[in-house]
XYZ file of C-alpha atoms in Angstrom:
450
model
C 41.833 77.088 -15.488
C 44.175 76.605 -18.299
C 47.913 75.547 -16.852
C 50.367 77.613 -17.894
C 52.676 76.829 -19.793
C 55.766 77.637 -18.104
C 54.644 75.581 -14.928
C 53.547 72.752 -17.693
C 57.030 72.533 -18.541
C 58.274 72.129 -15.064
C 55.701 69.538 -14.043
C 56.632 67.262 -16.910
C 60.756 68.194 -16.137
C 59.671 67.085 -12.797
C 57.773 64.004 -13.558
C 60.499 62.645 -15.553
C 62.768 62.875 -12.825
C 61.675 59.931 -11.549
C 60.885 57.920 -14.581
C 64.077 58.082 -16.149
C 65.911 56.815 -13.025
C 67.322 52.984 -13.258
C 68.755 51.065 -10.436
C 72.366 49.882 -10.542
C 72.314 46.893 -10.035
C 69.611 46.203 -13.035
C 72.551 46.982 -15.493
C 74.388 43.695 -13.285
C 71.238 41.665 -12.706
C 70.649 41.719 -16.745
C 74.126 41.886 -17.818
C 74.182 45.392 -19.492
C 77.044 46.888 -20.124
C 76.952 50.820 -19.410
C 78.663 53.091 -21.844
C 79.413 49.775 -23.682
C 81.992 49.392 -21.560
C 82.691 45.850 -19.932
C 83.558 45.975 -16.180
C 87.611 46.251 -16.436
C 86.666 48.831 -18.178
C 87.569 47.848 -21.882
C 85.288 48.364 -24.694
C 82.535 46.066 -25.776
C 83.352 44.509 -28.935
C 80.708 45.423 -31.268
C 82.726 45.328 -34.799
C 85.731 44.262 -37.078
C 87.454 46.413 -39.002
C 90.386 46.818 -41.053
C 91.137 50.789 -41.084
C 92.403 51.668 -37.440
C 93.748 50.042 -34.153
C 93.795 51.636 -30.744
C 96.130 49.705 -28.477
C 96.418 50.431 -24.611
C 96.611 47.545 -23.140
C 97.767 43.661 -23.543
C 95.637 40.937 -21.620
C 97.689 37.753 -19.883
C 96.621 34.366 -19.931
C 94.095 34.765 -17.582
C 91.992 37.346 -19.220
C 93.072 39.965 -17.023
C 94.174 43.481 -18.306
C 97.673 45.032 -18.642
C 98.925 47.691 -18.738
C 101.733 48.847 -21.702
C 102.648 51.934 -23.882
C 99.967 52.683 -25.776
C 100.359 52.688 -29.882
C 97.356 53.830 -32.846
C 97.559 52.053 -36.038
C 96.081 53.383 -39.676
C 95.959 50.503 -41.923
C 98.428 48.708 -39.837
C 101.059 51.259 -39.664
C 102.005 52.482 -36.423
C 101.530 56.254 -36.056
C 105.024 56.738 -35.053
C 106.323 54.845 -38.331
C 103.816 57.657 -40.456
C 105.181 60.687 -38.930
C 108.396 60.342 -37.864
C 109.240 60.555 -41.963
C 107.456 63.728 -42.153
C 109.200 65.669 -39.157
C 112.368 64.181 -39.977
C 112.047 65.587 -43.736
C 110.204 68.618 -42.787
C 107.260 68.280 -45.132
C 103.765 67.768 -45.015
C 102.271 64.342 -44.617
C 98.254 64.765 -43.781
C 97.630 64.154 -47.615
C 99.560 60.864 -47.143
C 97.854 59.333 -44.607
C 94.419 60.298 -45.866
C 95.066 58.229 -48.882
C 96.207 55.576 -46.580
C 93.380 55.418 -45.145
C 90.988 55.916 -47.666
C 92.466 53.149 -50.003
C 94.272 50.875 -47.384
C 97.788 51.706 -49.434
C 100.736 54.072 -48.993
C 100.617 56.623 -51.761
C 103.873 56.378 -54.627
C 104.657 59.919 -55.523
C 102.516 60.321 -58.152
C 99.859 58.807 -56.753
C 100.214 61.360 -53.741
C 100.711 64.282 -56.484
C 97.678 63.479 -58.296
C 95.361 63.174 -54.596
C 97.227 66.890 -53.442
C 95.722 68.371 -56.560
C 92.469 66.512 -56.336
C 91.698 67.959 -52.968
C 93.081 71.183 -54.027
C 90.619 71.482 -57.153
C 87.598 70.387 -54.531
C 88.456 73.363 -51.601
C 86.556 75.820 -53.472
C 82.737 76.048 -52.056
C 79.970 76.426 -54.041
C 78.594 79.812 -54.138
C 75.366 79.131 -52.849
C 76.951 77.593 -49.688
C 79.541 80.700 -49.237
C 76.264 82.878 -49.644
C 74.142 80.669 -46.908
C 77.167 80.990 -44.412
C 76.631 84.568 -44.598
C 73.271 83.930 -43.160
C 74.567 81.435 -40.910
C 76.634 83.687 -38.685
C 76.836 82.483 -34.992
C 79.383 81.383 -32.547
C 78.957 77.953 -32.647
C 81.196 76.782 -35.779
C 80.002 73.114 -34.962
C 76.501 73.505 -35.980
C 77.568 75.821 -38.976
C 79.677 73.084 -40.171
C 77.307 70.272 -39.794
C 73.959 72.442 -41.625
C 76.546 73.163 -44.513
C 77.586 69.733 -44.495
C 73.153 68.949 -45.185
C 72.807 71.484 -47.328
C 75.514 69.845 -49.587
C 73.255 67.534 -50.255
C 70.959 69.373 -52.529
C 73.894 70.245 -54.427
C 75.229 67.096 -55.310
C 73.791 65.525 -58.333
C 73.818 62.066 -57.059
C 73.621 62.635 -53.210
C 71.921 58.857 -52.040
C 74.071 56.599 -54.213
C 76.101 54.288 -51.881
C 78.392 52.649 -55.077
C 82.366 52.780 -53.707
C 83.240 55.137 -56.956
C 80.348 57.538 -55.411
C 81.365 57.175 -51.391
C 85.046 57.912 -52.580
C 83.997 61.085 -54.523
C 81.854 62.290 -52.412
C 84.631 61.593 -49.215
C 87.517 63.271 -51.276
C 84.818 66.880 -51.333
C 84.136 66.664 -47.716
C 87.850 66.196 -46.809
C 88.669 69.068 -48.928
C 85.830 71.629 -47.852
C 85.577 71.249 -44.375
C 88.729 73.736 -43.837
C 87.365 75.985 -46.190
C 83.813 75.827 -44.401
C 85.465 76.397 -40.807
C 87.402 79.136 -42.327
C 84.903 80.933 -43.818
C 82.300 80.329 -40.966
C 84.300 81.707 -38.562
C 86.075 84.757 -40.555
C 81.831 85.794 -41.264
C 81.494 84.855 -37.113
C 84.329 87.536 -36.668
C 83.010 89.948 -38.765
C 79.166 90.180 -37.530
C 80.294 89.876 -33.669
C 83.825 92.138 -33.519
C 83.071 94.116 -36.460
C 86.152 92.899 -38.672
C 86.924 92.811 -42.047
C 85.010 89.950 -43.557
C 88.090 88.201 -45.724
C 86.497 85.241 -47.628
C 89.963 84.204 -49.581
C 90.144 81.587 -52.296
C 92.801 78.651 -51.723
C 95.878 78.698 -52.918
C 96.831 76.225 -55.285
C 99.890 73.847 -55.051
C 99.465 74.422 -51.489
C 98.585 72.080 -48.802
C 95.247 71.367 -46.587
C 97.289 72.956 -43.566
C 98.621 75.628 -45.392
C 96.014 76.506 -46.612
C 93.524 76.333 -43.801
C 95.475 78.965 -42.152
C 95.826 81.491 -45.625
C 92.223 81.475 -45.607
C 91.498 81.876 -41.741
C 94.398 84.454 -41.495
C 96.114 85.240 -44.406
C 100.123 85.170 -44.459
C 100.370 85.373 -40.961
C 101.491 82.265 -40.109
C 104.852 80.116 -40.122
C 106.331 77.258 -42.083
C 106.555 75.629 -38.485
C 102.449 77.299 -37.803
C 101.301 75.218 -40.751
C 103.665 72.065 -40.198
C 102.403 71.195 -36.585
C 98.878 71.700 -37.419
C 99.502 69.136 -40.630
C 100.634 66.989 -37.590
C 97.882 67.765 -35.372
C 95.387 66.995 -38.146
C 97.368 63.681 -39.128
C 97.246 62.423 -35.470
C 93.356 63.109 -35.340
C 92.341 61.888 -38.375
C 91.246 58.668 -37.003
C 90.967 56.478 -33.781
C 89.081 53.202 -34.284
C 85.701 52.269 -34.794
C 84.291 52.462 -31.286
C 85.181 56.121 -30.468
C 81.504 57.711 -30.131
C 81.560 59.608 -33.944
C 83.234 57.055 -35.837
C 80.659 54.756 -34.326
C 77.762 57.141 -35.026
C 78.516 57.706 -38.516
C 78.569 53.786 -38.843
C 75.421 53.618 -37.256
C 73.575 55.818 -39.376
C 75.642 54.350 -42.625
C 74.381 51.121 -41.706
C 70.764 52.491 -42.194
C 72.342 53.229 -45.908
C 71.052 56.592 -45.012
C 73.361 59.320 -47.312
C 76.700 60.596 -46.730
C 75.908 63.974 -45.592
C 73.106 62.962 -43.318
C 75.436 60.543 -41.781
C 78.543 62.986 -41.744
C 76.127 65.636 -40.003
C 75.733 62.984 -37.362
C 78.891 62.040 -36.594
C 79.722 66.147 -36.087
C 77.115 65.962 -33.297
C 78.875 63.843 -31.519
C 82.090 65.320 -31.800
C 80.751 68.892 -30.650
C 80.237 67.425 -27.188
C 82.319 68.430 -24.893
C 82.712 64.621 -23.710
C 84.867 64.165 -27.453
C 85.921 66.781 -28.812
C 85.410 69.638 -27.026
C 87.978 68.602 -23.985
C 90.693 70.023 -25.220
C 89.001 74.056 -24.497
C 88.380 72.718 -21.186
C 92.394 71.896 -20.695
C 93.425 75.829 -22.845
C 90.855 77.025 -19.747
C 92.046 75.419 -17.033
C 95.701 76.030 -17.822
C 94.927 79.608 -18.332
C 93.794 79.389 -14.598
C 96.567 77.652 -13.295
C 99.086 80.513 -14.678
C 97.289 82.598 -12.576
C 96.921 80.496 -9.381
C 99.829 78.955 -9.121
C 102.422 81.699 -8.322
C 105.895 79.748 -8.623
C 105.760 77.884 -11.457
C 108.815 75.615 -10.867
C 107.228 74.682 -7.412
C 106.174 70.726 -7.310
C 104.764 70.989 -3.797
C 102.832 74.623 -4.922
C 102.025 72.719 -8.050
C 100.781 69.635 -6.035
C 98.549 71.406 -3.254
C 96.562 72.933 -6.032
C 96.070 70.354 -8.116
C 94.492 68.074 -4.925
C 92.396 70.943 -3.964
C 90.813 71.010 -7.844
C 90.529 66.828 -7.089
C 88.612 67.701 -3.877
C 86.678 70.171 -5.425
C 88.060 72.892 -3.659
C 88.974 74.847 -6.636
C 89.058 75.886 -9.868
C 85.685 74.587 -11.838
C 85.397 72.232 -8.641
C 84.766 69.117 -11.105
C 86.766 67.402 -8.999
C 88.975 66.614 -12.359
C 92.509 67.516 -13.798
C 91.273 67.922 -17.570
C 93.476 66.022 -19.993
C 94.732 63.464 -17.630
C 93.372 59.955 -18.129
C 91.659 58.014 -21.459
C 89.157 55.308 -21.780
C 92.065 53.093 -23.530
C 95.491 54.488 -23.095
C 97.064 53.467 -19.842
C 100.971 54.217 -19.720
C 100.462 56.564 -22.532
C 98.802 58.535 -25.105
C 101.316 58.013 -28.825
C 99.394 61.133 -29.547
C 100.327 63.002 -26.607
C 104.030 61.745 -27.439
C 103.902 63.713 -30.480
C 102.297 66.529 -29.642
C 104.344 67.366 -26.790
C 107.898 66.995 -28.889
C 105.995 69.794 -31.432
C 104.658 71.666 -28.704
C 108.170 72.225 -26.859
C 109.193 73.434 -30.765
C 106.976 75.571 -31.319
C 107.377 77.052 -27.793
C 110.417 77.884 -28.500
C 110.061 79.910 -32.326
C 107.053 81.574 -30.050
C 108.703 82.633 -26.653
C 106.557 80.607 -24.703
C 109.147 77.838 -23.436
C 108.218 79.476 -19.018
C 104.625 77.786 -20.343
C 105.555 75.090 -22.099
C 107.661 73.624 -18.933
C 105.142 74.614 -16.812
C 102.731 72.510 -18.692
C 105.080 69.405 -18.434
C 104.999 69.728 -15.085
C 101.273 69.819 -14.195
C 101.262 67.112 -16.154
C 103.965 64.867 -14.427
C 102.165 66.156 -10.783
C 98.731 65.621 -12.334
C 99.448 62.078 -13.072
C 100.893 61.348 -9.481
C 97.724 63.518 -7.523
C 95.347 61.377 -9.883
C 96.879 58.233 -9.706
C 97.492 58.984 -5.465
C 93.544 60.861 -5.232
C 92.196 57.502 -6.992
C 94.108 55.103 -4.686
C 94.723 52.815 -7.444
C 97.719 51.128 -9.415
C 96.792 51.252 -12.488
C 98.999 53.737 -14.980
C 97.509 57.136 -15.571
C 98.766 59.336 -18.765
C 98.224 62.579 -20.149
C 95.862 62.521 -23.377
C 95.822 64.102 -26.809
C 94.081 66.855 -25.426
C 96.486 67.887 -22.903
C 98.975 69.760 -25.799
C 96.760 69.841 -28.707
C 94.706 73.315 -27.008
C 98.095 75.027 -26.117
C 99.315 74.800 -29.594
C 96.304 75.773 -31.124
C 96.574 78.621 -29.011
C 100.719 78.943 -29.693
C 99.439 78.422 -33.718
C 96.952 81.720 -33.232
C 93.614 79.661 -33.346
C 90.851 81.076 -31.559
C 88.484 78.861 -29.054
C 85.963 78.929 -31.614
C 87.220 76.635 -33.848
C 89.227 74.091 -31.748
C 86.374 71.448 -32.108
C 86.010 71.980 -35.929
C 89.821 71.519 -36.389
C 89.092 68.693 -35.051
C 86.481 67.686 -37.582
C 88.924 68.655 -40.339
C 91.033 65.801 -39.290
C 88.478 63.147 -38.497
C 86.078 63.248 -41.543
C 88.756 61.248 -43.323
C 88.170 58.464 -40.243
C 84.747 58.724 -40.858
C 84.300 58.879 -44.196
C 86.731 55.476 -44.383
C 84.952 53.889 -41.923
C 81.168 54.899 -43.859
C 82.914 53.054 -47.010
C 83.923 50.130 -45.266
C 80.436 49.674 -43.442
C 78.835 49.751 -46.608
C 80.963 47.348 -48.539
C 81.742 44.986 -45.799
C 80.501 41.384 -47.210
C 76.703 40.794 -45.371
C 76.859 44.280 -43.722
C 73.764 44.293 -41.948
C 71.767 47.483 -39.632
C 73.076 47.682 -36.348
C 70.551 47.136 -34.063
C 71.430 46.050 -30.641
C 68.600 45.256 -27.777
C 67.901 47.664 -24.887
C 65.835 46.018 -21.769
C 62.772 47.065 -20.544
C 62.224 47.005 -16.528
C 59.248 48.818 -16.583
C 56.061 47.204 -14.867
C 53.424 46.168 -17.238
C 50.519 48.416 -16.019
C 46.674 49.034 -16.748
C 45.380 51.584 -18.171
C 43.113 54.305 -16.668
C 40.178 56.494 -18.458
C 40.981 59.440 -18.806
C 37.643 60.865 -16.854
C 39.108 58.375 -13.732
C 42.402 60.410 -13.584
């Protein structure tokens, strides 16, 4: 009798349950670093870069990790040095830091103006992509973004050339067109699912990436502060070292000499994961729940009681997590969260959401305390970027469907900068780490004897 396909799928799945098992002690036996992380939680050194540097701890003379305030560097400049003048002068800075990350130097006024014009000229999509976007309607904008990027290969007259000039041309096009793709894809989704008018707005001249994105997404329904806060979000998400999962994915694929579009699409797939770019949505949903579950938003005891229930898997989604608290590298503080916290307060005043902002700050304060006590650790724990980014997206009026795509709009700068570096540093080689096979050798059994 022929085996039913549904049962075969179940049978294969059940069999693989055992073959996937690898004992924990085997990792120590063979000196394998799970997740490319050392026993003390630090990352395994796998490469060198001149682009970004993430500092969350220092080491003493014996090599032990010592907590320190978090620092993030773009091409040797500390993030705060780049952000402070932008905030003080109430101007836009995404294009300036993009120029820095791509070239390695800060632009002068003439260079910055020319770069801004170049990005603006490249924002419009090929009409074939716009037509195809309509056919790609769906709720997962990250998948649509990846498919559009792959499609750009077919429209590129020189897609496989990995010379510096061609890579820079492709990088500028991608940085400029990501916002357009995301805005159009969401408006098409909004039209097909909710029946709203389909608005395909052409990017405006002499507008920044942040301003044009909000305009293409929702017309004139945004404030100057909305645009400046989005600009800051883009700045602080442009780059985070070569070891973050999506950037490492881009570097690994680039090392094979594949084309730019295939490599960037792989990076998009990595960023889409809920353990990477999708974490801010989890924070927002948790915050919405806490606003309902906690009666007195100022009562620390009530907040602590509920957060401890969450950590004990007795409340909310029973994951045992407080989303947005803790980071793989940062210990005492995440410099990106510090910058966002300031802007979130300013934006909350404009939007009349100060009480929610104060409640969120209290959740951060008590969440850190509760997690520290629950883990019984002396290691400092901090709120990460995602803790405030989702709340800011919400105040700007961005729908959850594009939270992670907006992250991609920023990180495309870091991806392209790392791709160029991977392909053009001296003696670059394909990235090919080793896996130790621990399966015992077996003797083949003929089909008739099985």
